[in-house]
Coordinates of C-alpha atoms in Angstrom, one line a residue:
X1 CA 19.3 39.5 24.8
X2 CA 21.5 40.4 21.9
X3 CA 21.0 38.3 18.8
X4 CA 23.8 37.9 16.2
X5 CA 23.0 39.6 13.0
X6 CA 24.6 36.8 11.0
X7 CA 23.7 33.1 11.2
X8 CA 26.5 30.9 12.4
X9 CA 28.0 28.7 9.8
X10 CA 28.5 25.0 10.2
X11 CA 32.2 24.1 10.1
X12 CA 33.0 22.3 6.8
X13 CA 34.5 19.3 8.6
X14 CA 31.2 18.8 10.6
X15 CA 29.1 19.2 7.4
X16 CA 31.3 16.6 5.7
X17 CA 30.8 14.2 8.6
X18 CA 27.0 14.7 8.5
X19 CA 26.9 14.1 4.8
X20 CA 29.0 10.9 5.1
X21 CA 26.7 9.6 7.9
X22 CA 23.7 10.2 5.7
X23 CA 25.3 8.3 2.8
X24 CA 26.1 5.4 5.1
X25 CA 22.6 5.4 6.5
X26 CA 20.9 5.5 3.1
X27 CA 20.6 1.7 2.5
X28 CA 18.9 1.3 5.8
X29 CA 16.6 4.2 5.2
X30 CA 15.7 3.0 1.8
X31 CA 14.7 -0.5 2.9
X32 CA 12.5 0.6 5.8
X33 CA 11.4 4.3 5.5
X34 CA 8.3 4.6 3.4
X35 CA 8.4 1.0 2.4
X36 CA 4.8 -0.3 2.6
X37 CA 5.0 -3.5 0.7
X38 CA 6.0 -6.8 2.3
X39 CA 5.9 -10.4 0.9
X40 CA 4.8 -13.5 2.7
X41 CA 7.4 -16.3 2.7
X42 CA 5.6 -19.7 2.8
X43 CA 7.7 -22.8 2.8
X44 CA 5.3 -25.5 1.6
X45 CA 7.5 -26.7 -1.2
X46 CA 10.2 -29.4 -1.7
X47 CA 12.2 -27.3 -4.2
X48 CA 12.6 -24.0 -2.5
X49 CA 15.9 -22.0 -2.2
X50 CA 17.9 -21.9 1.0
X51 CA 16.8 -19.4 3.6
X52 CA 19.9 -17.3 3.0
X53 CA 19.2 -17.2 -0.7
X54 CA 15.6 -16.2 0.1
X55 CA 16.7 -13.3 2.3
X56 CA 19.2 -12.3 -0.4
X57 CA 16.3 -12.2 -2.9
X58 CA 14.3 -9.9 -0.6
X59 CA 17.2 -7.6 -0.3
X60 CA 18.1 -7.5 -4.0
X61 CA 14.5 -6.6 -4.8
X62 CA 14.1 -4.0 -2.1
X63 CA 11.5 -5.9 -0.2
X64 CA 11.7 -4.5 3.3
X65 CA 9.1 -6.7 5.1
X66 CA 8.5 -10.4 5.4
X67 CA 5.8 -12.6 6.9
X68 CA 6.5 -16.2 7.9
X69 CA 4.1 -18.9 9.1
X70 CA 6.1 -20.5 11.9
X71 CA 9.3 -19.8 13.7
X72 CA 12.3 -21.2 11.8
X73 CA 15.9 -20.9 13.0
X74 CA 17.5 -20.9 9.6
X75 CA 15.2 -18.0 8.5
X76 CA 16.0 -16.1 11.7
X77 CA 19.7 -16.6 11.2
X78 CA 19.6 -15.4 7.6
X79 CA 17.6 -12.3 8.6
X80 CA 20.2 -11.1 11.2
X81 CA 21.4 -7.7 10.3
X82 CA 19.2 -7.5 7.2
X83 CA 16.9 -4.7 8.6
X84 CA 13.9 -6.6 7.1
X85 CA 10.9 -6.2 9.3
X86 CA 9.4 -9.5 10.3
X87 CA 6.0 -10.8 11.1
X88 CA 5.9 -14.3 12.7
X89 CA 2.7 -16.3 12.6
X90 CA 1.6 -18.8 15.3
X91 CA -0.7 -21.3 13.5
X92 CA -4.0 -22.2 15.2
X93 CA -2.9 -25.7 16.1
X94 CA -0.5 -24.1 18.5
X95 CA -3.0 -21.9 20.3
X96 CA -4.2 -24.3 23.0
X97 CA -0.6 -24.8 24.3
X98 CA -0.1 -21.0 24.6
X99 CA -3.0 -20.6 26.9
X100 CA -0.4 -21.6 29.5
X101 CA 1.5 -18.4 30.5
X102 CA 4.7 -20.2 31.1
X103 CA 4.6 -21.8 27.6
X104 CA 4.0 -18.4 26.0
X105 CA 7.0 -17.0 27.9
X106 CA 9.1 -19.9 26.7
X107 CA 7.9 -19.3 23.1
X108 CA 8.9 -15.6 23.2
X109 CA 12.3 -16.4 24.8
X110 CA 13.1 -19.1 22.2
X111 CA 11.7 -17.4 19.1
X112 CA 12.0 -13.7 19.7
X113 CA 14.4 -12.8 22.5
X114 CA 17.0 -15.2 21.3
X115 CA 17.3 -13.3 18.0
X116 CA 16.4 -9.7 18.9
X117 CA 17.6 -7.1 18.1
X118 CA 19.6 -8.7 15.2
X119 CA 16.2 -9.7 13.7
X120 CA 13.8 -6.8 13.4
X121 CA 10.5 -8.3 14.7
X122 CA 7.4 -6.2 14.0
X123 CA 4.3 -8.3 14.5
X124 CA 3.4 -11.6 16.0
X125 CA 0.2 -13.0 14.4
X126 CA -1.3 -15.3 17.0
X127 CA -3.6 -17.5 14.9
X128 CA -4.2 -17.3 11.2
X129 CA -7.7 -17.4 9.8
X130 CA -9.5 -18.8 12.9
X131 CA -13.2 -19.3 12.0
X132 CA -16.3 -19.3 14.2
X133 CA -16.7 -23.1 13.9
X134 CA -13.1 -23.8 14.8
X135 CA -12.5 -25.2 18.3
X136 CA -9.5 -22.9 18.6
X137 CA -11.7 -19.9 19.0
X138 CA -11.8 -20.5 22.8
X139 CA -8.0 -20.4 22.9
X140 CA -7.4 -17.3 20.7
X141 CA -7.7 -14.4 23.2
X142 CA -5.8 -16.2 26.1
X143 CA -3.0 -17.0 23.7
X144 CA -2.8 -13.5 22.4
X145 CA -2.8 -12.1 26.0
X146 CA -0.1 -14.5 27.1
X147 CA 2.2 -13.8 24.2
X148 CA 1.6 -10.0 24.7
X149 CA 2.5 -10.3 28.4
X150 CA 5.6 -12.2 27.5
X151 CA 6.6 -9.4 25.0
X152 CA 6.0 -6.8 27.7
X153 CA 8.1 -8.8 30.2
X154 CA 10.9 -8.8 27.6
X155 CA 10.5 -5.0 27.3
X156 CA 9.8 -5.3 23.6
X157 CA 6.3 -3.9 23.5
X158 CA 7.5 -0.7 21.9
X159 CA 8.8 -2.6 18.9
X160 CA 6.5 -5.6 18.6
X161 CA 2.7 -5.6 18.4
X162 CA 0.8 -8.8 19.1
X163 CA -2.4 -9.4 17.0
X164 CA -4.1 -12.1 15.0
X165 CA -4.7 -12.6 11.2
X166 CA -8.3 -13.0 10.0
X167 CA -9.8 -13.4 6.6
X168 CA -12.7 -11.3 5.2
X169 CA -15.4 -14.0 5.8
X170 CA -15.9 -12.9 9.4
X171 CA -17.6 -9.8 8.1
X172 CA -21.0 -10.2 6.4
X173 CA -23.2 -7.7 4.7
X174 CA -20.1 -6.4 3.0
X175 CA -21.8 -4.5 0.2
X176 CA -22.0 -1.6 0.3
X177 CA -18.8 -1.5 2.3
X178 CA -20.4 0.9 4.8
X179 CA -22.8 -1.9 5.9
X180 CA -20.0 -4.3 6.8
X181 CA -20.4 -5.9 10.2
X182 CA -19.0 -9.0 12.0
X183 CA -21.3 -12.0 11.6
X184 CA -23.3 -13.1 14.6
X185 CA -21.2 -16.3 14.7
X186 CA -17.9 -14.4 14.7
X187 CA -18.8 -11.7 17.2
X188 CA -18.5 -13.8 20.3
X189 CA -14.8 -14.6 19.8
X190 CA -13.5 -11.7 17.7
X191 CA -15.0 -8.8 19.7
X192 CA -12.9 -9.4 22.8
X193 CA -9.8 -9.7 20.5
X194 CA -10.6 -6.4 18.9
X195 CA -11.1 -4.8 22.4
X196 CA -7.6 -6.1 23.3
X197 CA -6.1 -4.7 20.1
X198 CA -7.7 -1.3 20.7
X199 CA -6.5 -1.1 24.3
X200 CA -2.9 -2.0 23.3
X201 CA -2.6 0.1 20.1
X202 CA -2.1 -2.9 17.9
X203 CA -3.5 -3.3 14.4
X204 CA -5.8 -6.1 13.1
X205 CA -4.2 -8.2 10.4
X206 CA -6.6 -9.1 7.6
X207 CA -6.0 -11.4 4.6
X208 CA -7.7 -9.7 1.7
X209 CA -8.2 -11.6 -1.6
X210 CA -10.1 -9.8 -4.4
X211 CA -9.3 -13.0 -6.5
X212 CA -11.5 -15.2 -4.4
X213 CA -14.3 -12.6 -4.1
X214 CA -14.3 -12.3 -7.9
X215 CA -14.2 -16.1 -8.7
X216 CA -17.0 -16.8 -6.2
X217 CA -19.3 -14.2 -7.8
X218 CA -18.1 -13.5 -11.4
X219 CA -21.6 -12.6 -12.7
X220 CA -21.8 -9.7 -10.2
X221 CA -18.2 -8.5 -10.2
X222 CA -16.3 -7.2 -13.2
X223 CA -12.8 -8.7 -13.4
X224 CA -11.4 -5.2 -14.2
X225 CA -12.7 -4.0 -10.9
X226 CA -10.8 -6.8 -9.2
X227 CA -7.6 -6.0 -11.2
X228 CA -7.6 -2.2 -10.5
X229 CA -8.2 -1.5 -14.2
X230 CA -11.9 -0.4 -14.2
X231 CA -13.4 3.1 -14.0
X232 CA -14.8 2.1 -10.6
X233 CA -18.4 1.9 -9.3
X234 CA -20.6 4.1 -7.1
X235 CA -22.2 2.2 -4.3
X236 CA -25.9 2.6 -3.4
X237 CA -25.0 5.0 -0.6
X238 CA -23.1 7.3 -3.1
X239 CA -19.4 6.3 -2.4
X240 CA -17.1 5.9 -5.4
X241 CA -14.9 2.8 -5.3
X242 CA -12.1 2.4 -7.9
X243 CA -11.4 -1.2 -7.1
X244 CA -12.6 -4.3 -5.2
X245 CA -9.6 -4.3 -2.8
X246 CA -10.6 -1.0 -1.3
X247 CA -14.2 -2.1 -1.0
X248 CA -13.2 -5.3 0.8
X249 CA -10.9 -3.4 3.1
X250 CA -13.5 -0.7 3.9
X251 CA -16.1 -3.3 4.8
X252 CA -13.6 -4.5 7.4
X253 CA -13.2 -0.9 8.8
X254 CA -17.0 -0.6 8.9
X255 CA -17.1 -3.8 11.0
X256 CA -14.5 -2.3 13.4
X257 CA -16.5 0.9 13.7
X258 CA -19.6 -1.1 14.6
X259 CA -17.6 -3.0 17.2
X260 CA -16.7 0.3 18.8
X261 CA -13.1 0.1 17.6
X262 CA -12.8 2.9 15.0
X263 CA -9.2 3.6 15.8
X264 CA -7.9 0.1 15.2
X265 CA -5.8 0.1 12.1
X266 CA -5.8 -2.7 9.6
X267 CA -2.6 -4.3 8.1
X268 CA -3.3 -6.3 5.0
X269 CA -1.4 -9.4 6.0
X270 CA -2.0 -11.3 2.7
X271 CA -3.2 -10.4 -0.8
X272 CA -2.4 -12.1 -4.1
X273 CA -3.5 -13.5 -7.4
X274 CA -2.6 -17.0 -8.8
X275 CA -1.0 -17.6 -12.2
X276 CA -2.7 -20.9 -12.9
X277 CA -4.9 -23.6 -11.4
X278 CA -8.2 -21.9 -11.3
X279 CA -10.7 -19.5 -13.0
X280 CA -9.1 -16.3 -14.2
X281 CA -5.7 -17.6 -12.9
X282 CA -3.4 -16.4 -15.6
X283 CA 0.1 -14.9 -15.6
X284 CA -1.2 -11.8 -17.3
X285 CA -4.0 -11.3 -14.7
X286 CA -1.6 -12.0 -11.8
X287 CA 1.0 -9.5 -13.2
X288 CA -1.6 -6.8 -13.6
X289 CA -3.0 -7.4 -10.1
X290 CA 0.3 -7.4 -8.3
X291 CA 1.8 -4.3 -9.9
X292 CA -1.4 -2.3 -9.6
X293 CA -1.8 -3.4 -5.9
X294 CA 1.8 -2.4 -5.2
X295 CA 1.3 1.0 -6.8
X296 CA -2.0 1.5 -4.9
X297 CA -0.9 0.6 -1.4
X298 CA 2.4 2.5 -1.7
X299 CA 0.6 5.7 -2.8
X300 CA -1.3 8.1 -0.6
X301 CA -4.7 7.6 -2.1
X302 CA -5.8 5.2 0.6
X303 CA -9.4 4.0 0.7
X304 CA -12.6 6.1 0.9
X305 CA -12.8 5.3 4.6
X306 CA -9.1 5.8 5.2
X307 CA -7.9 8.3 2.6
X308 CA -4.6 10.0 2.3
X309 CA -2.1 7.3 3.4
X310 CA -0.3 4.2 2.3
X311 CA -1.7 0.8 3.2
X312 CA 0.7 -1.6 4.9
X313 CA 0.3 -4.7 2.7
X314 CA 2.0 -8.1 2.4
X315 CA 1.8 -9.8 -1.0
X316 CA 1.1 -13.6 -1.0
X317 CA 3.5 -15.1 -1.7
X318 CA 7.2 -15.2 -2.4
X319 CA 7.2 -18.6 -4.2
X320 CA 4.9 -21.1 -5.8
X321 CA 4.5 -23.9 -3.2
X322 CA 4.2 -27.3 -4.8
X323 CA 3.3 -29.3 -1.6
X324 CA 0.7 -26.9 -0.3
X325 CA -2.7 -28.4 0.8
X326 CA -6.0 -27.5 -0.8
X327 CA -7.0 -26.7 -4.3
X328 CA -4.5 -26.7 -7.2
X329 CA -4.8 -22.9 -7.4
X330 CA -3.3 -22.6 -3.9
X331 CA 0.1 -23.7 -5.3
X332 CA 0.5 -20.9 -7.8
X333 CA 0.5 -17.6 -5.9
X334 CA 4.3 -17.1 -6.1
X335 CA 6.0 -13.9 -7.3
X336 CA 9.1 -16.0 -8.0
X337 CA 9.6 -19.6 -9.2
X338 CA 11.6 -21.9 -6.9
X339 CA 14.7 -21.3 -9.1
X340 CA 14.5 -17.6 -7.9
X341 CA 13.5 -16.3 -11.3
X342 CA 10.8 -13.7 -11.2
X343 CA 7.4 -14.7 -12.7
X344 CA 6.6 -11.1 -13.3
X345 CA 8.6 -7.9 -13.7
X346 CA 7.5 -6.0 -10.6
X347 CA 8.9 -2.9 -8.9
X348 CA 8.6 -3.3 -5.1
X349 CA 10.5 -0.3 -3.9

């Protein structure tokens, strides 16, 4: 075969068209592409902005991922065409009803299919922080399976992964991180869930809070280690950890390995630091934590167990929530005040 001695040139009109297409696509590429930071949008407040204003705030700040805690039509409507990737949570008081396959199908039809593809669903978190002593443990796996089957029936399994969100307390023996394992109490309900995730290529969602780990043990943990500002520590088994976040996350990976699920990825579905209402809850500490966390998870350092890649992470939360239950500190995790003014100068993108 004869080969031309000179490469063919692309016609100028075609090149101009390609360049124009790239320019038009850039906003969409910028908001999703390498974006690894999302923000949780909790709505436990009586003074919060409208859903359309909230979505506008995400867009103007370059926040490309959102997690919500229940289906909400005004939020879905505001998200249409935004290209923001969405995680929808099903709270644990809803799990028993979803053990009925028909109810799960109805849930997916009403809360996903009715808005897709205009809303860019990414994960469905079936259950948030189910604990071994909760009666809902018996409903967790059947609900996950039924929601997953409904997603498959809707032919959306390539786009949407079904999982659950746990907190770090299901893992004990978390120091050194290599020793992390699921507690005996947690194993019975979480192991079948992990097997399901592994077989379906879905990640495990984990809420990771260095703040609470620090405040529960301030005599043993340096606050600088929790805020990403220390020189790090070397664990008894010789591994260097620069910060508490990585240590907590790797303890979770160790538990997955011991549960014969080394290939299950972890998405950090919540992490944050409060600005008031508790020990070490100051605006300065929160600002330091959030910006350092953003920089870390967007980079390619990773953790000692999972080096060399960004960590998909959702900051908690978009707003202070003045009607949230629990301790006073729970009301002050917001990145923004309800009047939409930023509490901290952060760079998300």
